[in-house]
């Protein structure tokens, strides 16, 4: 038989080869099917994520605000409250891969005015907030399920051109979302509300206003304050009709003087309303726009660019050079830092405060250096021989050397308005805080509120001299008062320089020592 194979050996060899080829074919079929269903799962996850990103939001009324609720996938489950422009508060409320985000998108003025006019409306609003929030969350969940399922189905159909696989992608997305929602509900921790994480501008709030519990309590007061401000501003226009008459002509220049906003977002609505209603030609700010001068606070200066008039500004001791650059970036801003500028028919000289101390507890009481700088700057103005109408500084300490050099000096820094006409003919006007002293104004409590203060100044267009002013006060926390006082300059064209014989200073009209 030698080298001849038997029929049985050949047949056995062929059968083994056929079984091997069959196993390879089956393995390839299984691998292809697993790959295809793996693609279906991936399409379901990606399509569901895109669906949530594009359509997983609802706008729901909660009290006087319209709040946008959104649901997005995220490995770390949390609830985020966006308090623009202050920043965000984040809470570790659950352990599922979902993020719930709430953003205040609009405040309905009619509802806020109703709360101001009717104190019982606040109680009714508080009673209804729970149901408003519950209805909003239910609407969000329904919207999220529909958006994620539809997004996954569309993604599956576009990739596979198969209705069966598109339905499989939709089923995967729905199953993952339902499982994540169930996990979020099962791991929900309501006590996490007391331990928020602060990011953005509000990050400094714990150091300023205390613990989380105090922040929650004071922020409720702050919300009542915002509602009251809406009515306060409206009351000012009615009060104006009872003021002493100031006969102004069409050429008068109206300037809104503000100061020490200190990161209070409520100030912008006040400034915008006063500017529009009183027809101010420009806004002049004597510094302390921010609270700590940090880079995260720079976005606060963007509100300046939303005003339709020039915004003349000097740096305060809570404003950094970064703050100054953020203000300079606004198209309508005029930043004064050791220079003379003509704005809207008036000639200004201004300079920033040489100190930068964001923490008020570390302010250097020695002001000799500040006064010395002011003397140098006054000498520069005298040497320039330019007719300056208004000097703008942050503090009177720095501006004191301009007594007898210019007719009007505007400053801030004291958080309380005061004024004096000196023997040399210079009017010093120290503006109060247009931000109610910012977040620090919450420290005083409702019994000692810091008022919101601003002044509307009337200048003669030809002379550049102050003719009259309206001092505007809005009640702080716990108060619903609004007051405006008109002061008319008895001798707006008075000489400035050497005092005449027997001249006497007017002193402080408000009975306070400047």
Short mmCIF file of C-alpha atoms in Angstrom, two decimals:
data_model
loop_
_atom_site.label_atom_id
_atom_site.label_comp_id
_atom_site.label_asym_id
_atom_site.label_seq_id
_atom_site.Cartn_x
_atom_site.Cartn_y
_atom_site.Cartn_z
CA UNK A 1 0.00 0.00 0.00
CA UNK A 2 3.10 2.21 0.44
CA UNK A 3 2.25 5.87 -0.39
CA UNK A 4 -1.43 5.27 -1.30
CA UNK A 5 -4.09 6.86 1.03
CA UNK A 6 -7.17 4.87 1.90
CA UNK A 7 -10.65 6.23 1.04
CA UNK A 8 -11.52 6.34 4.73
CA UNK A 9 -8.55 8.59 5.52
CA UNK A 10 -9.43 11.01 2.71
CA UNK A 11 -13.07 11.14 3.79
CA UNK A 12 -12.12 11.80 7.45
CA UNK A 13 -9.78 14.60 6.42
CA UNK A 14 -12.52 16.30 4.36
CA UNK A 15 -15.05 16.10 7.20
CA UNK A 16 -12.65 17.70 9.66
CA UNK A 17 -11.98 20.54 7.19
CA UNK A 18 -15.70 21.10 6.65
CA UNK A 19 -16.36 21.31 10.39
CA UNK A 20 -13.49 23.77 10.80
CA UNK A 21 -14.79 25.98 8.00
CA UNK A 22 -18.29 25.86 9.54
CA UNK A 23 -16.97 26.96 12.93
CA UNK A 24 -15.11 29.89 11.33
CA UNK A 25 -18.27 30.97 9.48
CA UNK A 26 -20.36 30.79 12.65
CA UNK A 27 -17.75 32.82 14.56
CA UNK A 28 -17.75 35.46 11.83
CA UNK A 29 -21.55 35.65 11.90
CA UNK A 30 -21.58 36.05 15.67
CA UNK A 31 -18.88 38.74 15.51
CA UNK A 32 -20.76 40.65 12.81
CA UNK A 33 -24.01 40.49 14.73
CA UNK A 34 -22.32 41.65 17.95
CA UNK A 35 -20.66 44.51 16.05
CA UNK A 36 -23.97 45.59 14.52
CA UNK A 37 -25.80 45.54 17.84
CA UNK A 38 -22.88 47.30 19.46
CA UNK A 39 -23.30 50.07 16.89
CA UNK A 40 -27.01 50.17 17.69
CA UNK A 41 -26.20 50.69 21.39
CA UNK A 42 -23.66 53.42 20.63
CA UNK A 43 -26.13 55.16 18.31
CA UNK A 44 -28.75 55.02 21.07
CA UNK A 45 -26.41 56.60 23.62
CA UNK A 46 -25.05 59.31 21.30
CA UNK A 47 -28.45 60.11 19.79
CA UNK A 48 -30.06 60.26 23.22
CA UNK A 49 -27.35 62.65 24.45
CA UNK A 50 -27.82 64.92 21.43
CA UNK A 51 -31.57 64.82 21.91
CA UNK A 52 -31.25 65.91 25.53
CA UNK A 53 -28.77 68.63 24.62
CA UNK A 54 -31.08 70.08 21.94
CA UNK A 55 -34.51 69.52 23.45
CA UNK A 56 -34.11 68.54 27.11
CA UNK A 57 -35.13 71.93 28.54
CA UNK A 58 -38.38 73.50 29.66
CA UNK A 59 -39.25 77.01 30.86
CA UNK A 60 -41.50 76.98 33.90
CA UNK A 61 -42.87 79.82 36.07
CA UNK A 62 -41.65 79.66 39.68
CA UNK A 63 -42.91 82.59 41.72
CA UNK A 64 -42.23 85.87 39.87
CA UNK A 65 -39.48 84.28 37.75
CA UNK A 66 -39.38 82.16 34.61
CA UNK A 67 -36.85 79.39 35.23
CA UNK A 68 -35.24 77.22 32.54
CA UNK A 69 -34.82 73.61 33.74
CA UNK A 70 -32.45 71.35 31.83
CA UNK A 71 -31.35 67.70 32.08
CA UNK A 72 -28.03 66.51 30.62
CA UNK A 73 -25.88 63.35 31.00
CA UNK A 74 -22.86 63.75 33.29
CA UNK A 75 -20.74 61.16 35.07
CA UNK A 76 -21.07 63.01 38.38
CA UNK A 77 -24.68 63.55 39.33
CA UNK A 78 -25.46 67.01 40.71
CA UNK A 79 -27.96 69.86 40.73
CA UNK A 80 -26.67 73.23 39.50
CA UNK A 81 -28.38 76.59 40.06
CA UNK A 82 -27.11 79.31 37.72
CA UNK A 83 -27.36 82.73 39.43
CA UNK A 84 -26.16 84.94 36.57
CA UNK A 85 -24.11 87.07 36.66
CA UNK A 86 -22.90 86.00 40.13
CA UNK A 87 -21.95 82.44 39.15
CA UNK A 88 -23.22 78.99 40.09
CA UNK A 89 -24.20 76.91 43.09
CA UNK A 90 -23.73 73.15 42.74
CA UNK A 91 -25.22 70.50 45.07
CA UNK A 92 -24.37 66.77 45.29
CA UNK A 93 -28.03 65.79 45.43
CA UNK A 94 -27.84 62.35 43.76
CA UNK A 95 -25.44 59.67 42.50
CA UNK A 96 -26.85 59.00 39.01
CA UNK A 97 -25.08 60.18 35.79
CA UNK A 98 -27.48 63.09 35.26
CA UNK A 99 -27.11 66.83 35.86
CA UNK A 100 -30.19 68.94 36.64
CA UNK A 101 -29.60 72.62 35.88
CA UNK A 102 -31.86 75.56 36.78
CA UNK A 103 -31.33 79.03 35.29
CA UNK A 104 -33.39 82.16 35.99
CA UNK A 105 -34.20 83.34 32.46
CA UNK A 106 -36.60 86.21 33.19
CA UNK A 107 -38.24 88.16 36.01
CA UNK A 108 -41.89 89.09 35.39
CA UNK A 109 -42.16 92.71 36.53
CA UNK A 110 -45.93 92.58 36.96
CA UNK A 111 -45.61 89.76 39.50
CA UNK A 112 -42.77 91.55 41.31
CA UNK A 113 -44.79 94.78 41.47
CA UNK A 114 -47.76 92.86 42.88
CA UNK A 115 -45.56 91.56 45.70
CA UNK A 116 -44.42 95.10 46.43
CA UNK A 117 -47.97 96.47 46.51
CA UNK A 118 -49.50 93.59 48.44
CA UNK A 119 -47.40 91.97 51.23
CA UNK A 120 -49.81 89.00 51.30
CA UNK A 121 -48.74 88.23 47.74
CA UNK A 122 -45.32 87.13 49.06
CA UNK A 123 -47.00 84.54 51.30
CA UNK A 124 -49.15 83.32 48.42
CA UNK A 125 -46.09 83.05 46.21
CA UNK A 126 -44.14 81.07 48.86
CA UNK A 127 -47.06 78.65 49.23
CA UNK A 128 -47.15 78.00 45.49
CA UNK A 129 -43.46 77.62 44.77
CA UNK A 130 -43.44 73.93 45.75
CA UNK A 131 -46.18 73.02 43.29
CA UNK A 132 -44.61 75.23 40.61
CA UNK A 133 -41.31 73.41 40.98
CA UNK A 134 -42.95 69.99 41.01
CA UNK A 135 -44.92 70.75 37.84
CA UNK A 136 -41.76 72.03 36.18
CA UNK A 137 -39.76 68.90 37.02
CA UNK A 138 -42.55 66.61 35.72
CA UNK A 139 -42.71 68.60 32.48
CA UNK A 140 -38.91 68.39 32.20
CA UNK A 141 -38.90 64.59 32.63
CA UNK A 142 -41.57 64.11 29.95
CA UNK A 143 -39.72 66.44 27.59
CA UNK A 144 -36.39 64.71 28.29
CA UNK A 145 -37.81 61.23 27.58
CA UNK A 146 -39.31 62.35 24.28
CA UNK A 147 -36.20 64.28 23.22
CA UNK A 148 -33.77 61.46 24.07
CA UNK A 149 -35.89 58.74 22.46
CA UNK A 150 -36.49 60.73 19.28
CA UNK A 151 -32.82 61.72 19.04
CA UNK A 152 -31.70 58.10 19.38
CA UNK A 153 -34.23 56.89 16.81
CA UNK A 154 -33.13 59.50 14.27
CA UNK A 155 -29.47 58.67 14.85
CA UNK A 156 -30.13 54.94 14.38
CA UNK A 157 -32.12 55.48 11.18
CA UNK A 158 -29.50 57.81 9.67
CA UNK A 159 -26.70 55.31 10.37
CA UNK A 160 -28.38 52.02 9.51
CA UNK A 161 -31.32 52.94 7.24
CA UNK A 162 -33.28 50.33 9.16
CA UNK A 163 -36.45 50.95 11.14
CA UNK A 164 -35.73 47.90 13.32
CA UNK A 165 -32.28 49.11 14.31
CA UNK A 166 -33.56 52.66 14.79
CA UNK A 167 -36.16 51.29 17.19
CA UNK A 168 -33.39 49.38 18.95
CA UNK A 169 -31.37 52.60 19.41
CA UNK A 170 -34.46 54.36 20.79
CA UNK A 171 -35.07 51.48 23.22
CA UNK A 172 -31.47 51.65 24.45
CA UNK A 173 -31.72 55.41 25.07
CA UNK A 174 -35.04 55.05 26.85
CA UNK A 175 -33.77 52.23 29.05
CA UNK A 176 -30.62 54.13 30.07
CA UNK A 177 -32.56 57.33 30.84
CA UNK A 178 -35.20 55.51 32.88
CA UNK A 179 -32.52 53.60 34.82
CA UNK A 180 -30.58 56.82 35.49
CA UNK A 181 -33.74 58.59 36.64
CA UNK A 182 -34.59 55.73 38.98
CA UNK A 183 -31.06 55.80 40.40
CA UNK A 184 -31.29 59.58 40.91
CA UNK A 185 -34.58 59.23 42.74
CA UNK A 186 -33.24 56.39 44.88
CA UNK A 187 -30.07 58.23 45.89
CA UNK A 188 -31.58 61.72 46.31
CA UNK A 189 -30.07 63.52 49.32
CA UNK A 190 -32.04 66.64 50.34
CA UNK A 191 -29.49 67.58 53.01
CA UNK A 192 -26.98 68.38 50.23
CA UNK A 193 -28.73 71.74 49.81
CA UNK A 194 -26.94 72.93 52.96
CA UNK A 195 -23.50 72.19 51.45
CA UNK A 196 -23.21 73.98 48.09
CA UNK A 197 -20.08 74.43 45.99
CA UNK A 198 -19.56 78.02 44.83
CA UNK A 199 -18.08 78.91 41.45
CA UNK A 200 -17.83 82.19 39.56
CA UNK A 201 -18.45 85.57 41.13
CA UNK A 202 -20.44 84.17 44.05
CA UNK A 203 -17.38 82.21 45.22
CA UNK A 204 -16.56 85.00 47.67
CA UNK A 205 -19.99 84.90 49.29
CA UNK A 206 -19.16 82.43 52.11
CA UNK A 207 -16.35 84.66 53.39
CA UNK A 208 -18.53 87.77 53.16
CA UNK A 209 -21.91 86.67 54.45
CA UNK A 210 -21.11 83.61 56.57
CA UNK A 211 -22.23 79.99 56.44
CA UNK A 212 -24.51 78.32 53.92
CA UNK A 213 -27.50 78.56 56.24
CA UNK A 214 -26.95 82.33 56.61
CA UNK A 215 -26.60 82.72 52.85
CA UNK A 216 -29.95 81.01 52.29
CA UNK A 217 -31.67 83.17 54.90
CA UNK A 218 -30.16 86.43 53.70
CA UNK A 219 -30.72 85.64 50.05
CA UNK A 220 -34.45 85.38 50.73
CA UNK A 221 -34.23 88.89 52.19
CA UNK A 222 -32.27 89.93 49.14
CA UNK A 223 -35.05 88.63 46.84
CA UNK A 224 -37.60 90.69 48.76
CA UNK A 225 -35.29 93.67 48.38
CA UNK A 226 -35.13 93.24 44.60
CA UNK A 227 -38.90 93.16 44.39
CA UNK A 228 -39.14 96.30 46.50
CA UNK A 229 -36.65 98.14 44.31
CA UNK A 230 -38.96 97.82 41.31
CA UNK A 231 -41.64 99.76 43.13
CA UNK A 232 -39.14 102.17 44.69
CA UNK A 233 -37.86 103.36 41.34
CA UNK A 234 -41.39 103.84 40.06
CA UNK A 235 -42.23 106.00 43.11
CA UNK A 236 -39.37 108.39 42.31
CA UNK A 237 -41.00 109.74 39.17
CA UNK A 238 -44.19 110.63 41.01
CA UNK A 239 -42.18 112.32 43.76
CA UNK A 240 -40.30 114.46 41.23
CA UNK A 241 -43.42 116.50 40.49
CA UNK A 242 -43.39 117.94 44.04
CA UNK A 243 -39.76 119.15 43.92
CA UNK A 244 -38.66 122.81 43.73
CA UNK A 245 -38.80 123.99 40.15
CA UNK A 246 -35.55 124.06 38.19
CA UNK A 247 -36.08 125.85 34.87
CA UNK A 248 -33.79 123.97 32.53
CA UNK A 249 -33.34 124.64 28.83
CA UNK A 250 -32.75 122.21 25.98
CA UNK A 251 -28.98 122.62 26.19
CA UNK A 252 -28.65 121.33 29.76
CA UNK A 253 -26.33 118.33 30.26
CA UNK A 254 -27.70 115.62 32.55
CA UNK A 255 -25.22 113.39 34.36
CA UNK A 256 -26.12 110.38 36.54
CA UNK A 257 -23.53 110.07 39.34
CA UNK A 258 -23.16 106.57 40.85
CA UNK A 259 -20.52 104.94 43.06
CA UNK A 260 -19.56 101.84 45.06
CA UNK A 261 -21.73 99.35 43.15
CA UNK A 262 -19.57 96.53 44.58
CA UNK A 263 -20.82 93.64 42.50
CA UNK A 264 -24.53 94.13 43.20
CA UNK A 265 -26.50 93.06 40.08
CA UNK A 266 -29.56 95.02 41.28
CA UNK A 267 -27.60 98.24 40.65
CA UNK A 268 -27.70 97.81 36.89
CA UNK A 269 -31.51 97.80 36.75
CA UNK A 270 -31.54 100.93 38.94
CA UNK A 271 -28.92 102.71 36.81
CA UNK A 272 -30.59 101.73 33.54
CA UNK A 273 -34.02 102.83 34.73
CA UNK A 274 -32.81 106.16 36.13
CA UNK A 275 -30.78 106.88 33.01
CA UNK A 276 -33.71 106.20 30.70
CA UNK A 277 -36.44 107.88 32.73
CA UNK A 278 -34.44 111.00 33.57
CA UNK A 279 -32.79 111.21 30.16
CA UNK A 280 -29.20 111.26 31.50
CA UNK A 281 -26.64 112.01 28.80
CA UNK A 282 -23.93 110.03 30.57
CA UNK A 283 -23.18 107.98 33.70
CA UNK A 284 -20.25 108.93 35.95
CA UNK A 285 -18.96 106.23 38.35
CA UNK A 286 -16.49 107.12 41.13
CA UNK A 287 -15.20 103.58 41.60
CA UNK A 288 -15.51 100.29 43.49
CA UNK A 289 -17.38 98.57 40.69
CA UNK A 290 -16.36 95.13 41.98
CA UNK A 291 -15.88 93.61 45.42
CA UNK A 292 -12.49 91.89 45.18
CA UNK A 293 -11.17 92.88 41.77
CA UNK A 294 -10.70 89.22 40.77
CA UNK A 295 -10.61 87.93 37.21
CA UNK A 296 -13.92 86.12 37.70
CA UNK A 297 -15.57 89.46 38.47
CA UNK A 298 -14.50 91.01 35.15
CA UNK A 299 -17.68 89.79 33.44
CA UNK A 300 -19.63 92.16 35.70
CA UNK A 301 -18.25 95.09 33.66
CA UNK A 302 -20.05 93.78 30.54
CA UNK A 303 -23.24 95.42 31.82
CA UNK A 304 -21.63 98.80 31.15
CA UNK A 305 -21.66 98.06 27.44
CA UNK A 306 -25.44 97.54 27.52
CA UNK A 307 -26.02 101.20 28.39
CA UNK A 308 -26.65 103.56 25.47
CA UNK A 309 -24.66 106.49 26.90
CA UNK A 310 -20.99 107.16 27.79
CA UNK A 311 -19.84 105.64 31.09
CA UNK A 312 -17.09 107.68 32.77
CA UNK A 313 -15.22 105.64 35.41
CA UNK A 314 -12.27 105.71 37.80
CA UNK A 315 -10.76 102.79 39.67
CA UNK A 316 -11.69 102.35 43.34
CA UNK A 317 -9.72 100.55 46.02
CA UNK A 318 -11.73 97.36 45.46
CA UNK A 319 -11.00 97.47 41.71
CA UNK A 320 -7.83 95.94 40.29
CA UNK A 321 -6.01 96.83 37.09
CA UNK A 322 -7.74 93.77 35.64
CA UNK A 323 -11.05 95.40 36.50
CA UNK A 324 -9.87 98.55 34.74
CA UNK A 325 -9.02 96.59 31.59
CA UNK A 326 -12.45 94.94 31.66
CA UNK A 327 -14.11 98.37 31.83
CA UNK A 328 -11.86 99.73 29.07
CA UNK A 329 -13.03 96.85 26.85
CA UNK A 330 -16.56 98.33 26.79
CA UNK A 331 -17.13 100.54 23.75
CA UNK A 332 -18.99 103.26 25.66
CA UNK A 333 -16.58 103.40 28.63
CA UNK A 334 -14.27 106.35 29.31
CA UNK A 335 -11.64 105.32 31.88
CA UNK A 336 -9.84 108.19 33.61
CA UNK A 337 -6.44 107.38 35.12
CA UNK A 338 -4.38 110.54 35.31
CA UNK A 339 -5.73 112.25 32.22
CA UNK A 340 -8.14 114.94 30.98
CA UNK A 341 -11.04 113.91 28.72
CA UNK A 342 -13.91 115.83 27.12
CA UNK A 343 -17.13 113.81 27.28
CA UNK A 344 -20.52 115.05 26.15
CA UNK A 345 -19.63 118.73 26.45
CA UNK A 346 -17.93 118.49 29.88
CA UNK A 347 -14.19 118.35 30.61
CA UNK A 348 -13.20 115.71 33.18
CA UNK A 349 -10.01 114.94 35.05
CA UNK A 350 -9.83 111.67 36.95
CA UNK A 351 -7.42 109.22 38.52
CA UNK A 352 -7.77 105.76 40.07
CA UNK A 353 -7.25 105.05 43.73
CA UNK A 354 -3.59 103.99 44.20
CA UNK A 355 -4.63 101.39 46.80
CA UNK A 356 -5.99 97.97 45.91
CA UNK A 357 -7.33 96.21 49.00
CA UNK A 358 -10.31 93.94 48.29
CA UNK A 359 -10.60 92.89 51.93
CA UNK A 360 -12.05 95.84 53.88
CA UNK A 361 -10.57 94.50 57.12
CA UNK A 362 -7.05 95.09 55.77
CA UNK A 363 -7.40 98.69 54.57
CA UNK A 364 -4.40 100.81 55.45
CA UNK A 365 -5.60 103.70 57.62
CA UNK A 366 -2.55 105.78 56.66
CA UNK A 367 -3.81 108.01 53.83
CA UNK A 368 -0.76 110.29 53.61
CA UNK A 369 0.42 108.66 50.40
CA UNK A 370 -3.00 109.02 48.81
CA UNK A 371 -3.18 112.70 49.71
CA UNK A 372 0.35 113.26 48.37
CA UNK A 373 -0.60 111.71 45.04
CA UNK A 374 -3.65 113.98 44.90
CA UNK A 375 -1.41 117.04 45.40
CA UNK A 376 0.80 115.97 42.49
CA UNK A 377 -2.25 115.44 40.28
CA UNK A 378 -3.71 118.84 41.19
CA UNK A 379 -0.38 120.41 40.24
CA UNK A 380 -0.53 118.67 36.86
CA UNK A 381 -4.02 120.05 36.18
CA UNK A 382 -2.93 123.56 37.19
CA UNK A 383 0.12 123.27 34.96
CA UNK A 384 -1.92 122.06 31.99
CA UNK A 385 -3.89 125.33 31.99
CA UNK A 386 -6.93 123.42 30.69
CA UNK A 387 -10.35 124.36 31.99
CA UNK A 388 -11.50 121.27 33.88
CA UNK A 389 -15.19 121.24 34.80
CA UNK A 390 -15.30 118.09 36.96
CA UNK A 391 -12.68 116.10 38.87
CA UNK A 392 -13.57 112.44 39.46
CA UNK A 393 -11.80 110.47 42.21
CA UNK A 394 -12.73 107.53 44.42
CA UNK A 395 -12.08 109.25 47.77
CA UNK A 396 -12.07 112.83 48.98
CA UNK A 397 -8.67 112.20 50.60
CA UNK A 398 -7.11 111.95 47.16
CA UNK A 399 -9.20 114.82 45.76
CA UNK A 400 -8.74 117.30 48.62
CA UNK A 401 -5.89 119.10 46.82
CA UNK A 402 -8.30 120.18 44.05
CA UNK A 403 -10.02 122.61 46.44
CA UNK A 404 -9.87 126.00 44.67
CA UNK A 405 -8.67 124.39 41.42
CA UNK A 406 -11.97 123.19 39.89
CA UNK A 407 -15.62 124.04 40.57
CA UNK A 408 -16.82 120.45 41.21
CA UNK A 409 -15.27 117.27 42.64
CA UNK A 410 -17.16 113.96 42.58
CA UNK A 411 -16.03 111.11 44.84
CA UNK A 412 -17.38 108.04 46.66
CA UNK A 413 -15.89 105.52 49.04
CA UNK A 414 -17.91 106.38 52.18
CA UNK A 415 -21.15 104.51 51.29
CA UNK A 416 -23.07 107.58 52.47
CA UNK A 417 -23.74 110.79 50.59
CA UNK A 418 -22.38 114.13 51.83
CA UNK A 419 -21.60 117.51 50.27
CA UNK A 420 -19.71 120.68 51.03
CA UNK A 421 -19.11 124.01 49.27
CA UNK A 422 -15.72 125.31 50.44
CA UNK A 423 -14.49 128.87 50.89
CA UNK A 424 -12.47 128.47 47.69
CA UNK A 425 -15.62 127.87 45.66
CA UNK A 426 -15.23 124.11 45.07
CA UNK A 427 -18.23 121.84 45.55
CA UNK A 428 -17.27 118.40 46.95
CA UNK A 429 -19.99 115.81 46.37
CA UNK A 430 -19.39 112.41 48.00
CA UNK A 431 -21.81 109.88 46.57
CA UNK A 432 -23.31 107.03 48.61
CA UNK A 433 -23.35 103.41 47.49
CA UNK A 434 -25.46 102.71 44.42
CA UNK A 435 -25.07 99.02 45.27
CA UNK A 436 -26.28 99.23 48.86
CA UNK A 437 -22.64 98.44 49.86
CA UNK A 438 -22.81 95.22 47.82
CA UNK A 439 -22.81 91.86 49.57
CA UNK A 440 -21.45 93.50 52.72
CA UNK A 441 -24.68 95.48 52.94
CA UNK A 442 -26.36 92.22 53.96
CA UNK A 443 -24.24 92.08 57.12
CA UNK A 444 -26.05 94.95 58.81
CA UNK A 445 -29.38 93.14 58.93
CA UNK A 446 -32.84 94.59 58.32
CA UNK A 447 -32.59 97.06 61.23
CA UNK A 448 -29.64 98.99 59.72
CA UNK A 449 -29.96 98.80 55.95
CA UNK A 450 -27.52 100.53 53.62
CA UNK A 451 -29.56 102.63 51.18
CA UNK A 452 -29.07 102.69 47.42
CA UNK A 453 -28.02 106.22 46.46
CA UNK A 454 -27.41 108.09 43.20
CA UNK A 455 -27.66 111.69 42.01
CA UNK A 456 -28.80 113.32 38.80
CA UNK A 457 -26.63 116.39 38.10
CA UNK A 458 -27.73 119.25 35.80
CA UNK A 459 -24.92 121.20 34.07
CA UNK A 460 -25.11 124.32 31.93
CA UNK A 461 -23.92 123.38 28.45
CA UNK A 462 -22.10 126.67 27.85
CA UNK A 463 -20.57 127.19 31.30
CA UNK A 464 -19.97 123.54 32.27
CA UNK A 465 -21.08 124.49 35.79
CA UNK A 466 -23.40 122.50 38.04
CA UNK A 467 -26.83 124.17 38.13
CA UNK A 468 -28.87 121.73 40.26
CA UNK A 469 -28.98 118.12 41.40
CA UNK A 470 -31.53 115.52 42.41
CA UNK A 471 -30.32 113.23 45.24
CA UNK A 472 -32.06 109.86 44.95
CA UNK A 473 -32.34 107.37 47.84
CA UNK A 474 -33.88 103.88 47.74
CA UNK A 475 -34.51 101.97 50.99
CA UNK A 476 -32.26 98.99 51.68
CA UNK A 477 -33.22 95.55 52.99
CA UNK A 478 -36.50 95.54 54.87
CA UNK A 479 -37.50 99.04 53.70
CA UNK A 480 -39.82 100.11 50.91
CA UNK A 481 -38.99 103.81 50.88
CA UNK A 482 -38.04 106.02 47.95
CA UNK A 483 -36.91 109.63 48.29
CA UNK A 484 -35.65 112.34 45.99
CA UNK A 485 -34.43 115.78 47.06
CA UNK A 486 -33.67 118.66 44.70
CA UNK A 487 -30.86 121.10 45.46
CA UNK A 488 -30.41 124.23 43.33
CA UNK A 489 -26.99 125.93 43.24
CA UNK A 490 -27.42 129.47 44.54
CA UNK A 491 -24.43 130.82 42.58
CA UNK A 492 -23.42 128.34 39.88
CA UNK A 493 -21.00 130.82 38.23
CA UNK A 494 -19.13 131.61 41.46
CA UNK A 495 -15.39 132.27 41.22
CA UNK A 496 -13.06 129.42 42.12
CA UNK A 497 -9.76 130.18 43.80
CA UNK A 498 -8.89 132.81 46.40
CA UNK A 499 -11.83 133.22 48.85
CA UNK A 500 -13.59 136.60 48.90
CA UNK A 501 -13.54 138.60 52.12
CA UNK A 502 -16.00 137.45 54.81
CA UNK A 503 -16.79 134.27 52.84
CA UNK A 504 -18.26 131.37 54.84
CA UNK A 505 -18.45 127.75 53.89
CA UNK A 506 -21.92 126.27 53.40
CA UNK A 507 -20.77 123.17 55.25
CA UNK A 508 -22.40 119.82 54.85
CA UNK A 509 -26.02 120.20 53.73
CA UNK A 510 -26.89 116.83 55.19
CA UNK A 511 -25.58 117.68 58.65
CA UNK A 512 -22.68 115.22 58.42
CA UNK A 513 -18.98 115.85 58.52
CA UNK A 514 -17.51 115.10 55.06
#
